XYZ file of C-alpha atoms in Angstrom:
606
model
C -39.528 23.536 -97.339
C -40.942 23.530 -93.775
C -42.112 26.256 -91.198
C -40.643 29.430 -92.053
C -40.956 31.524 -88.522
C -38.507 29.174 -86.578
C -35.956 27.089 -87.339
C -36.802 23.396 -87.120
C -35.408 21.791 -83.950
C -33.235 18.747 -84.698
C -30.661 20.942 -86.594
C -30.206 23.377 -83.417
C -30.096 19.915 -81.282
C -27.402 18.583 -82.829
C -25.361 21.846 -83.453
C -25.440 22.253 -79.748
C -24.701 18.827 -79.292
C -21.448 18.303 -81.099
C -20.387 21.870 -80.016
C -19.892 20.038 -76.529
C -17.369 17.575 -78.601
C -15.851 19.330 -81.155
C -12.852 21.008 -78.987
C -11.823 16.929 -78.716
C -12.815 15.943 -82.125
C -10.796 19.075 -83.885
C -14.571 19.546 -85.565
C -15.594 22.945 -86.910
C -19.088 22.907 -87.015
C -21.629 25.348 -89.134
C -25.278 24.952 -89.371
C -27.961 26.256 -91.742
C -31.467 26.471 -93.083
C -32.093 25.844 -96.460
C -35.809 25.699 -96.190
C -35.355 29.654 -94.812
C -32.651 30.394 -97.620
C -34.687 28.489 -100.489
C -37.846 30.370 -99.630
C -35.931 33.896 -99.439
C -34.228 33.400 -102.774
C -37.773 32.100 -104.217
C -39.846 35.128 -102.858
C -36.995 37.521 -103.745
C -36.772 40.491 -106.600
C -34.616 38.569 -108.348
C -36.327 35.414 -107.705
C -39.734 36.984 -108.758
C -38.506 38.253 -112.089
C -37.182 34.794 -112.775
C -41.049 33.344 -112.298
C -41.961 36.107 -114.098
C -39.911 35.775 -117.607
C -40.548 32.210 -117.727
C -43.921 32.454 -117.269
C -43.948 35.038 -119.765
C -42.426 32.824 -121.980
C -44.407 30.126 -121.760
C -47.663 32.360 -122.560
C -46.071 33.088 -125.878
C -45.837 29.755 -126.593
C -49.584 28.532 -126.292
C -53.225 29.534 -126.556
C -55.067 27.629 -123.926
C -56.588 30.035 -121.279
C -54.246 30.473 -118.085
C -54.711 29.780 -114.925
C -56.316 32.837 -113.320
C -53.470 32.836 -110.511
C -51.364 33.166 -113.506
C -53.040 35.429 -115.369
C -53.429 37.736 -112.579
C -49.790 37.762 -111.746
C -48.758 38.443 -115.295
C -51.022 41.406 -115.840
C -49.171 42.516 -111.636
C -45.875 41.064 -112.474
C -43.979 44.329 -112.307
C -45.452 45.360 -109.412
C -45.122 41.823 -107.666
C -41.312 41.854 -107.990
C -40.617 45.868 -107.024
C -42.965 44.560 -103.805
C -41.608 41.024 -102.481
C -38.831 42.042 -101.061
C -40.611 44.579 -99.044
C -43.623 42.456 -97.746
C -41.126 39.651 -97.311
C -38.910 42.312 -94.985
C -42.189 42.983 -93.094
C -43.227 39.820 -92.098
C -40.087 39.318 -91.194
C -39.561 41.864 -88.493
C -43.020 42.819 -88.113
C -42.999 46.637 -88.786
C -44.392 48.545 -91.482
C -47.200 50.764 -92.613
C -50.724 49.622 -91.602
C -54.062 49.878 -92.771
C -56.800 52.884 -91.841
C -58.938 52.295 -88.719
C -62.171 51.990 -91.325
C -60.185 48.728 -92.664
C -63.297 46.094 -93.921
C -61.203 43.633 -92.314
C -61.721 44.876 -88.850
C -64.326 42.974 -87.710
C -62.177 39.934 -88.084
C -59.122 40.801 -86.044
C -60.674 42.628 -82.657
C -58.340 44.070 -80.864
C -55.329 42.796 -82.343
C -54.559 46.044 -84.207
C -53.656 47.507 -87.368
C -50.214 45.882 -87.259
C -51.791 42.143 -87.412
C -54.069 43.422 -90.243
C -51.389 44.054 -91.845
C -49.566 40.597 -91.333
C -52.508 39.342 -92.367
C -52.585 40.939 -95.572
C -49.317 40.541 -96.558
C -49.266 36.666 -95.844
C -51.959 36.485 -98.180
C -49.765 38.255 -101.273
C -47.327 35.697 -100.061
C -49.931 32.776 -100.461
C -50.955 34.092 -103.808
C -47.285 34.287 -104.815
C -47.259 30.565 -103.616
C -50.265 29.844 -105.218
C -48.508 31.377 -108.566
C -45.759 28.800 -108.356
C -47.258 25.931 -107.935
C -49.764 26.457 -110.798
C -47.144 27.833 -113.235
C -43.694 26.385 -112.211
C -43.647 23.526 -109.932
C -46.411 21.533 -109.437
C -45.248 20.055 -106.605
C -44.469 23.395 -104.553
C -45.899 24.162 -101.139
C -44.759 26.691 -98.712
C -44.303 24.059 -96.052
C -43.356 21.205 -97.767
C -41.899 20.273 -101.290
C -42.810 17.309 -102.988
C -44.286 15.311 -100.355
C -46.252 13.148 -103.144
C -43.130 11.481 -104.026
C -41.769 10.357 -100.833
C -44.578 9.854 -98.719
C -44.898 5.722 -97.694
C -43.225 5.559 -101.314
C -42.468 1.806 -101.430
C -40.325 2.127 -104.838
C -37.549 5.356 -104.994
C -38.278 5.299 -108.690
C -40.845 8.544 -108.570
C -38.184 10.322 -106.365
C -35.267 9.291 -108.941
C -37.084 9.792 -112.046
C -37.832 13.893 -110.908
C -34.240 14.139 -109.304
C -32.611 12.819 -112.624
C -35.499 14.722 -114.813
C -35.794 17.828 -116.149
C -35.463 20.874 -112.871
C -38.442 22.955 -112.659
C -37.090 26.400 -112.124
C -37.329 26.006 -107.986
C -35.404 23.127 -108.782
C -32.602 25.031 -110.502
C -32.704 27.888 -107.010
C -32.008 25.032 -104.875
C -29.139 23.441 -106.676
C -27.411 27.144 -107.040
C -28.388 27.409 -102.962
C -26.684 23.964 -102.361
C -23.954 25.264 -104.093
C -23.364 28.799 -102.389
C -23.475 26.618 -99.088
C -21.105 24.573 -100.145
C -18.813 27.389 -100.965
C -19.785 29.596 -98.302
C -19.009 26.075 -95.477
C -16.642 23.934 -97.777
C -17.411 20.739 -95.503
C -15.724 17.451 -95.617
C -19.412 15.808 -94.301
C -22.759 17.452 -94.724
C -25.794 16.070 -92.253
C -29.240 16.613 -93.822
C -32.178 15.957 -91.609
C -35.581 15.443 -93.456
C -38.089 15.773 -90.597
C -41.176 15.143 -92.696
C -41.921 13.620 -96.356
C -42.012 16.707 -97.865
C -38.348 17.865 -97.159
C -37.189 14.393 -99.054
C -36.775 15.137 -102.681
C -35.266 18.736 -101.386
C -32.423 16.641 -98.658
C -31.834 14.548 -102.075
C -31.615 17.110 -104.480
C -29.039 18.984 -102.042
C -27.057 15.892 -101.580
C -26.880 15.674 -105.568
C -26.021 19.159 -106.061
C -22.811 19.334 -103.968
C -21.492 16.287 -104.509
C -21.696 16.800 -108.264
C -19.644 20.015 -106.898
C -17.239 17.827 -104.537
C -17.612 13.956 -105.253
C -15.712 13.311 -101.880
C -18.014 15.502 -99.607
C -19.956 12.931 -97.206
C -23.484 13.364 -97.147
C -25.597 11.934 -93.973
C -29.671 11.458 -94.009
C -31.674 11.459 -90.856
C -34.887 12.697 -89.336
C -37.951 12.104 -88.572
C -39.137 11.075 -91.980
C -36.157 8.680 -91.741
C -37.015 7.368 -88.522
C -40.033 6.270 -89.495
C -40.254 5.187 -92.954
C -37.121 4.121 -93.881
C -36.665 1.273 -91.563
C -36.723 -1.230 -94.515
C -34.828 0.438 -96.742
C -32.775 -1.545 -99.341
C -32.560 -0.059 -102.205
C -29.104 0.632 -103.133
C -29.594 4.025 -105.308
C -30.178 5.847 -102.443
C -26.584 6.147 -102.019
C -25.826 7.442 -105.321
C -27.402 10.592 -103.394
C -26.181 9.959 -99.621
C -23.234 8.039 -97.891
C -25.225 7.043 -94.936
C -28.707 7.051 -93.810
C -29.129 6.903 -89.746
C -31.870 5.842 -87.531
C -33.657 7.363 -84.438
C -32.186 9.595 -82.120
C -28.953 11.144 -83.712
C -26.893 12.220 -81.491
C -24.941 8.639 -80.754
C -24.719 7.853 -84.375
C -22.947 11.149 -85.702
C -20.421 10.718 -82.823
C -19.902 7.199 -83.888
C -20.056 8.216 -87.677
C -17.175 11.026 -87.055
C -14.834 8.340 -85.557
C -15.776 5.933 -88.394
C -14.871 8.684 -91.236
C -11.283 8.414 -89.193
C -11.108 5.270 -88.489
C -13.090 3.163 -90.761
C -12.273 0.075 -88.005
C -15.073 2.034 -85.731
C -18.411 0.771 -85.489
C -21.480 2.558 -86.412
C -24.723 2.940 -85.024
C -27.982 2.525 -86.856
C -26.984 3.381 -89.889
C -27.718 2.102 -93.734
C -24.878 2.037 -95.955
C -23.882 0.720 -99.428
C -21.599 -2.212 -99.711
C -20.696 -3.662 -102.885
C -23.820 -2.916 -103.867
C -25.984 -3.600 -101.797
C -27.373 -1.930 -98.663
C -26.347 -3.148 -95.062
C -27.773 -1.969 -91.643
C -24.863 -1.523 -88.861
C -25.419 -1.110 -85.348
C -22.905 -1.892 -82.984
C -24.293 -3.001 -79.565
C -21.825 -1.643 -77.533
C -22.897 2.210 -78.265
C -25.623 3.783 -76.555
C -27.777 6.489 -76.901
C -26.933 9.747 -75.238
C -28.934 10.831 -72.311
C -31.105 13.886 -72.349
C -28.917 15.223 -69.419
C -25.888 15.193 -71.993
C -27.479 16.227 -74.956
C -26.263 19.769 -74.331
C -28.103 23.054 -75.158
C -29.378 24.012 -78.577
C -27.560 26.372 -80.340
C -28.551 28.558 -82.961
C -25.241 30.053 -83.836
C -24.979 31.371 -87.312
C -29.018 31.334 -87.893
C -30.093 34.571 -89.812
C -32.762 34.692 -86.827
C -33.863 38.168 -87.754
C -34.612 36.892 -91.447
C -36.949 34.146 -90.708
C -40.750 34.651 -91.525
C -43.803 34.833 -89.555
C -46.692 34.080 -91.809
C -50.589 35.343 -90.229
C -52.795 33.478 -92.398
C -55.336 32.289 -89.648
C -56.773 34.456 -87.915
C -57.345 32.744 -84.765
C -54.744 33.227 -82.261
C -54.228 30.346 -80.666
C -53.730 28.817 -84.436
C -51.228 31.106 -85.339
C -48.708 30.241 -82.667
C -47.390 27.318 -85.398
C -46.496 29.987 -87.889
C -45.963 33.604 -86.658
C -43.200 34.424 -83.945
C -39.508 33.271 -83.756
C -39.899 30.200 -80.908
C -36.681 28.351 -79.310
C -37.243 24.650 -79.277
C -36.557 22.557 -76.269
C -37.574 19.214 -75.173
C -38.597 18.427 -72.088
C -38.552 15.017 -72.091
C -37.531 12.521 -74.941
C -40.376 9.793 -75.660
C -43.840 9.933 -74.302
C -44.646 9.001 -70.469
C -48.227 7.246 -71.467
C -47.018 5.174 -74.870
C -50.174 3.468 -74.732
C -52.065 4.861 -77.764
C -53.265 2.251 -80.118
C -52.456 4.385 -83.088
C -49.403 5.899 -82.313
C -45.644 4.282 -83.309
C -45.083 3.412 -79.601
C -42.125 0.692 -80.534
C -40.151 3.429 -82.251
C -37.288 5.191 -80.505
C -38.982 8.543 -80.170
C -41.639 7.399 -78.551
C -40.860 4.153 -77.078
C -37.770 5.190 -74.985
C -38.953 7.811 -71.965
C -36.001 9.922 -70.789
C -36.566 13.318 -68.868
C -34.107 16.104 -68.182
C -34.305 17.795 -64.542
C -35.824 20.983 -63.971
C -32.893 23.109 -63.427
C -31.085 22.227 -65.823
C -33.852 22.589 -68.708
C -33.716 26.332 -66.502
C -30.201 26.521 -67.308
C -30.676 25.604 -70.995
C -33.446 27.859 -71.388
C -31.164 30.918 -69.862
C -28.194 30.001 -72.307
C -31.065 30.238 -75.117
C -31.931 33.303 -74.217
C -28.348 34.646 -73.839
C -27.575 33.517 -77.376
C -30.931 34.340 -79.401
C -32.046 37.226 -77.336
C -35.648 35.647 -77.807
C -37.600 34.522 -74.822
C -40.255 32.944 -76.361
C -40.184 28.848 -76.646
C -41.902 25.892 -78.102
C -41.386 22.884 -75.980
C -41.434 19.975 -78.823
C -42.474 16.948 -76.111
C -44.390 14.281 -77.629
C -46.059 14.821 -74.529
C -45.061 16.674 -71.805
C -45.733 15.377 -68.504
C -47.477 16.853 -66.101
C -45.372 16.462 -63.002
C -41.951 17.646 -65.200
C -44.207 20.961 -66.303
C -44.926 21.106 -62.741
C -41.388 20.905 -61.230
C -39.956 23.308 -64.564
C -42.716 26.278 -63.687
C -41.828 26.314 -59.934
C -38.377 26.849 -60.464
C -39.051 29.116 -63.355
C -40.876 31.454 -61.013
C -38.161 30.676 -58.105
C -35.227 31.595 -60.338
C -37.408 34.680 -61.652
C -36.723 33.685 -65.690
C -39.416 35.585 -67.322
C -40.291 33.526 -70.601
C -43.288 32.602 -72.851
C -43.986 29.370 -73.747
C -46.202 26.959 -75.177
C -46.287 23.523 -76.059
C -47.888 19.461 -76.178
C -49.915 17.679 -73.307
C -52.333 14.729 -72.795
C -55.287 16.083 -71.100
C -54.731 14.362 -67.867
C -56.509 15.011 -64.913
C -53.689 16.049 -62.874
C -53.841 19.345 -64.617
C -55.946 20.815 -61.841
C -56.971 24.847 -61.510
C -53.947 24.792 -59.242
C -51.545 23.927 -61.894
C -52.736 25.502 -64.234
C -52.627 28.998 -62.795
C -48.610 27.877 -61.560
C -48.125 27.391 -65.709
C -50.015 30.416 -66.674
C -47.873 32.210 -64.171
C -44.412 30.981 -65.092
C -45.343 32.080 -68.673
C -47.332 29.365 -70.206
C -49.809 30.750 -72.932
C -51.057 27.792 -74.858
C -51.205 23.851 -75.195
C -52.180 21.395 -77.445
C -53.461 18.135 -77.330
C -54.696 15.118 -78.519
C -59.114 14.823 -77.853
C -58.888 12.447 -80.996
C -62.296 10.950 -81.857
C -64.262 12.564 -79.182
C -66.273 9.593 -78.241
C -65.612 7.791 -75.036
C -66.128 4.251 -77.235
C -63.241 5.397 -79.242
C -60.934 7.050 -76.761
C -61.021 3.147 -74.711
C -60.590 1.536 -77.857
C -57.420 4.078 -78.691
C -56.138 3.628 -75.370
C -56.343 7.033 -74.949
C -56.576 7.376 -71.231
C -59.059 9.669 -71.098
C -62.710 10.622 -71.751
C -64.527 13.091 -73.073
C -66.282 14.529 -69.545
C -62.471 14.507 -68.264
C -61.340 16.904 -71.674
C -63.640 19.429 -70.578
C -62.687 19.875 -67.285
C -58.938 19.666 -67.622
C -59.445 22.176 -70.628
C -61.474 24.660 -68.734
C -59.027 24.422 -66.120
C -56.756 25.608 -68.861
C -58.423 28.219 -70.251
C -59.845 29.577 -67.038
C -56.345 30.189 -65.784
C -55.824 32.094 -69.628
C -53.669 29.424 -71.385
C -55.429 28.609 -75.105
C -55.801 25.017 -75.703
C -55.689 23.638 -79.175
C -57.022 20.005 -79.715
C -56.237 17.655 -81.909
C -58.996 15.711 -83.981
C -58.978 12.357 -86.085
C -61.904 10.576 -87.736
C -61.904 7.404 -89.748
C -60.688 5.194 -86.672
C -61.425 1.873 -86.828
C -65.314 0.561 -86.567
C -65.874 4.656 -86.081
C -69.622 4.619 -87.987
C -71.767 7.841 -89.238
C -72.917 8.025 -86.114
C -69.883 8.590 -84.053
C -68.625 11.212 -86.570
C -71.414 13.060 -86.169
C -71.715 12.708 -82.304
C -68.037 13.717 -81.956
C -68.858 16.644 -84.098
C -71.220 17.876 -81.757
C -68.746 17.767 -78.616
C -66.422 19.233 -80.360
C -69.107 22.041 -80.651
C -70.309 21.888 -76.653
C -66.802 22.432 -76.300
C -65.886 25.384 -78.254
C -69.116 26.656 -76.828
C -67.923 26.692 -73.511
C -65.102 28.135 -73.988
C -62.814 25.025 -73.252
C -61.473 24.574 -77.001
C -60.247 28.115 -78.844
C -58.645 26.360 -81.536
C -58.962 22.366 -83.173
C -58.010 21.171 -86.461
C -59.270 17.493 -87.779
C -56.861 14.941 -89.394
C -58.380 11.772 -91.391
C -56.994 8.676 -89.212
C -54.171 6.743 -91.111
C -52.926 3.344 -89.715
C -49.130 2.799 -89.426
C -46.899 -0.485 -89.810
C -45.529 0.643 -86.519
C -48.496 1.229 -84.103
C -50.534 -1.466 -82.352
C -53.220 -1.031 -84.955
C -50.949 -2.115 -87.810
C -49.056 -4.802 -85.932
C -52.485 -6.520 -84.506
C -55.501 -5.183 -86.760
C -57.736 -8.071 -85.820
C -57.522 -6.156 -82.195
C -59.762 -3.611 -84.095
C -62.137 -5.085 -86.253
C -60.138 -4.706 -89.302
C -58.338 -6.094 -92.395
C -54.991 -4.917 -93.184
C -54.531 -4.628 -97.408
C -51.255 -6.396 -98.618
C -48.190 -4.085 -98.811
C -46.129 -3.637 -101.894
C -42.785 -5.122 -101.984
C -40.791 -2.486 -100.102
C -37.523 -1.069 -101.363
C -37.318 2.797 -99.852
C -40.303 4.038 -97.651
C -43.082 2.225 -95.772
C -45.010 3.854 -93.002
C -49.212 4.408 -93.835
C -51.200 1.151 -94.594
C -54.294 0.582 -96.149
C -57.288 -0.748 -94.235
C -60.820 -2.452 -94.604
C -63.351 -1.631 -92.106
C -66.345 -3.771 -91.891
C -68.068 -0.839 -90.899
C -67.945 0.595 -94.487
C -68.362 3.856 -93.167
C -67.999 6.745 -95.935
C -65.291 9.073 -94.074
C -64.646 10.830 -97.014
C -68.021 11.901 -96.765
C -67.137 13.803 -94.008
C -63.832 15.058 -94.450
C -64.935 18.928 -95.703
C -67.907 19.517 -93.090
C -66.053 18.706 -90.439
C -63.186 20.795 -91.417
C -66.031 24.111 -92.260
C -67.461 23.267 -88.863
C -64.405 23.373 -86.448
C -63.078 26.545 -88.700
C -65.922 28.686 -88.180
C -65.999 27.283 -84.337
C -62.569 28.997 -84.093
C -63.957 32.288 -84.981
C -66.825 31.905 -82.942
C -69.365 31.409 -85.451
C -71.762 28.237 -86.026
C -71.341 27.677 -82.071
C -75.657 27.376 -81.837
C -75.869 25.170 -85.488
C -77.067 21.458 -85.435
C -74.064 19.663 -86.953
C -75.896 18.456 -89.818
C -75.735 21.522 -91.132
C -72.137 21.384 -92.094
C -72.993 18.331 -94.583
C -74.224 18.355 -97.855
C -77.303 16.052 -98.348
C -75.757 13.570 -99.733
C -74.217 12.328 -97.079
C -76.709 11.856 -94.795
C -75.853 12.521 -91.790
C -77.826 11.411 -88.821
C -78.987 12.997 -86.077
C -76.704 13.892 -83.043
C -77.399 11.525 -80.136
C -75.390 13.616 -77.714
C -77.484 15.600 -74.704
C -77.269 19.363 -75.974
C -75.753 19.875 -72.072
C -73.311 17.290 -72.117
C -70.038 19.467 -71.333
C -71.883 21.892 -69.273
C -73.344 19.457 -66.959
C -69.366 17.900 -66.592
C -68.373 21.857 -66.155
C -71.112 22.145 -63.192
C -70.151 18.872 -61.606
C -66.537 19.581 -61.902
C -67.562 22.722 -59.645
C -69.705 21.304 -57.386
């Protein structure tokens, strides 16, 4: 499982890539979602009754008090499987009846219209339907992700083993009979599974298993993200009971050099794990390069049920929703990040590390040969971060060329994103960015490397918002020697700058160290311990810290989440932080001049 309204990039990437080659590598080529397909044969008539009778049955086989998800679905189940298919159609194209104008729910949604109220509605049957599953059939069962618990920074495979070998839940059982109708619908000599996060793992696996239990010679290939960043030790040589090769990094290079290999086994490979005699090797020939951004070639999402994929409204903010309702095209900008400075990022791994950007025109070209083939003009440019001067140079010659699109997408909050610019993006169709304000707490953002401060935030994000693009901002506490103090002080920025109409939308994440970012190669840098690491086998990535600050972040963790919620719905905006905490864990007082962003705003005018 992972977002349901778009198709995740790196499938599209490499589709588009290969199509360049496969006229002079006699390849036929086919693509397809499985998270898409898995979800619409879960949340399906059939699918529904399925839940339904085995639920059933296992009520008639016990006395202990259900569930009330459960229970409420049981005494609805008749009704919940003659509806699925029906709210499932209308999230999917967004038409449909929608409620009276009296609706209790108006208040909430302004002037987005019956229509939305709707979405909204029937997003939440599909949550509750979710909610169902995961209490009744698989524990483990989330709409975007599946199973995350057993792959994430799992240093042993055994968890992930033990439940692929075990006994299938009954999602289990719909994905092996979807791996098969693939298989039978493609009949490929080599499938190419990429598992951009932990919780696509077990699902990549558990495909793997099911067709080659089908066809033993079919080659199976693992990359991704989550590959790319926690598989870098891997050694454990029942992974390729599963898979026949596990790549690294950027994969464009490697399945060229893997589809020569499969014909001539005397070709090299590139960054990839295999089993040999037993025992895992890592082969990377030096004479193979990556491929350039320029030769990448356009994403393609040929034979994508496009019309069939599902735009969930669950939040009711708007700038929120952009990550799960509407159909987006992907496109990169520019591989890597420009700044690759941040302390806590994984700045010595290929997708970061290595800074390669494609030319304006021809990311205009690539965006006109989307459009041609999806019909869609809207688009999510996936950039680490994009730079400002490449944003720059792409909305010009959007405007120049007169291609009428709407896009969104990732920025640092530098200060080169002036009133000017911003009206050029807001003009050439920009809408929304996101970005990273971290910590909030100038300290923090020098010890981070961040680049910026908090004063400089407010006025590149007013400049945003004043030219009517939405700016989201990304949060983190727990950093390093971070105390009670600078949570709470952070807190109440964060609040100055919903206030003032810089933020419209924020979400917090608790800080995690990585064995590939500066903090985890050189804690000492930051004033803390490192805990010793298991021995690894399969996947290493998080690592466990000591701070001698002992701050309690946990503490924290659900009033700062209430706080920036209701700031996204304009509520709270005049509370005293403190508020958001229970008692118990004290928070102090905010040290932060209740004019802090204001004055910034005024000076930034002056």
């Amino acid at each position: 499982m992972t977002q349901l309204n778009t198709p995740y990039p790196a499938v599209a990437y490499l589709t588009g890539f290969l199509r360049q080659h496969a006229e002079r590598l006699d390849l036929e080529l086919a693509q397809a979602d499985a998270a898409l397909e898995l979800f619409l044969r879960v949340f399906s008539r059939r699918g529904v009754q399925r839940i339904a009778d085995e639920l059933f049955a296992r009520a008639e086989q016990t006395d202990e008090p259900m569930p009330d998800s459960i229970a409420h679905f049981l005494e609805h189940a008749s009704d919940y499987v003659s509806t699925v298919e029906h709210v499932v159609r209308f999230v999917a194209l967004g038409q449909g009846p929608g409620a009276s104008d009296d609706d209790p729910l108006g208040w909430a949604f302004g002037g987005l219209g019956i229509a939305d109220r709707a979405k909204h509605l029937a997003s939440l049957y599909i949550d509750d339907l979710a909610d169902v599953i995961r209490d009744g059939i698989a524990p483990e069962f989330e709409l975007a992700r599946y199973a995350e618990r057993l792959a994430a920074s799992a240093a042993s495979f055994d968890a992930l083993h033990d439940a692929l070998e075990g006994e299938p839940t009954l999602v289990d059982t719909m994905l092996d009979e979807l791996a098969a109708d693939l298989y039978a619908r493609h009949r490929p000599d080599v499938i190419a599974l990429t598992v951009p996060f932990p919780g696509n793992a077990y699902s990549a696996f558990r495909i793997a298993r099911a067709i080659k239990a089908i066809a033993p010679a079919t080659r199976a290939l693992l990359g991704g993200g989550y590959v790319n960043t926690e598989l870098r030790e891997l050694s454990e040589p029942r992974v390729f009971d599963y898979v026949d090769f596990v790549t690294l990094d950027a994969g464009e290079a490697p399945l060229l050099a893997l589809v020569d290999h499969l014909r001539d086994p005397t070709k090299p490979l590139l960054r990839t794990f295999v089993r040999t005699a037993g025992r895992v090797s890592f082969v990377s020939d030096s004479s193979l390069h990556d491929v350039p951004i320029t030769e990448a070639g356009t994403p393609s999402y040929a034979g994508l049920p496009l019309d069939r994929y599902v735009s969930l409204f669950e939040m009711l903010n708007p700038m929120h929703r952009l990550w799960s309702d509407g159909r987006w095209n992907k496109l990169t900008i520019a591989h890597g990040c420009y700044w690759k400075q941040c302390t806590f990022c994984d700045v010595s791994l290929d997708y970061i590390a290595r800074y390669d950007r494609a030319p304006a025109d021809l990311l205009v070209d690539r965006i006109e040969a989307i459009v041609a083939e999806t019909g869609q003009t809207g688009f999510h440019f996936v950039d680490e971060a994009a730079p400002p001067a490449a944003l720059e140079a792409l909305a010009t010659r959007l405007v120049e060329r007169d291609v009428i699109i709407t896009w969104w997408g990732n920025v640092r909050f530098e200060k080169s994103f002036t009133p000017e610019l911003a009206r050029l993006l807001a003009r050439s169709g920009c809408v929304a960015v996101s970005g990273g304000l971290e910590v909030a707490s100038d300290r923090l953002l020098e010890l981070m490397k961040k680049g910026v401060t908090v004063e400089q935030v407010a006025r590149v994000t007013r400049s945003l918002t004043g030219a009517g693009i939405m700016v989201h901002a990304y949060l983190m506490y727990g950093f390093p020697t971070e105390t009670a103090q600078d949570t709470i002080d952070a807190l109440e920025r964060v609040r100055q700058l919903f206030a003032e109409g810089c933020l419209q939308s924020a979400f917090w994440h608790r800080f995690t160290a990585t064995v590939h970012s500066p903090i985890g190669k050189q804690p000492e840098l930051f004033g803390i311990t490192l805990r010793p690491r298991p021995a690894i086998t399969f996947a290493t990535n998080d690592v466990a810290f000591d701070d001698p600050t002992g701050t309690d972040h946990d503490a924290f963790s659900d009033g700062l989440r209430k706080a920036v919620y209701n700031y996204m719905h304009g509520l709270g905006l005049d509370a005293d932080p403190r508020t958001w905490f229970p008692r118990k864990s004290r928070a102090p007082k905010t040290t932060v001049p209740a004019d802090l962003v204001r004055r910034a705003l005024d000076a930034d005018r002056a």
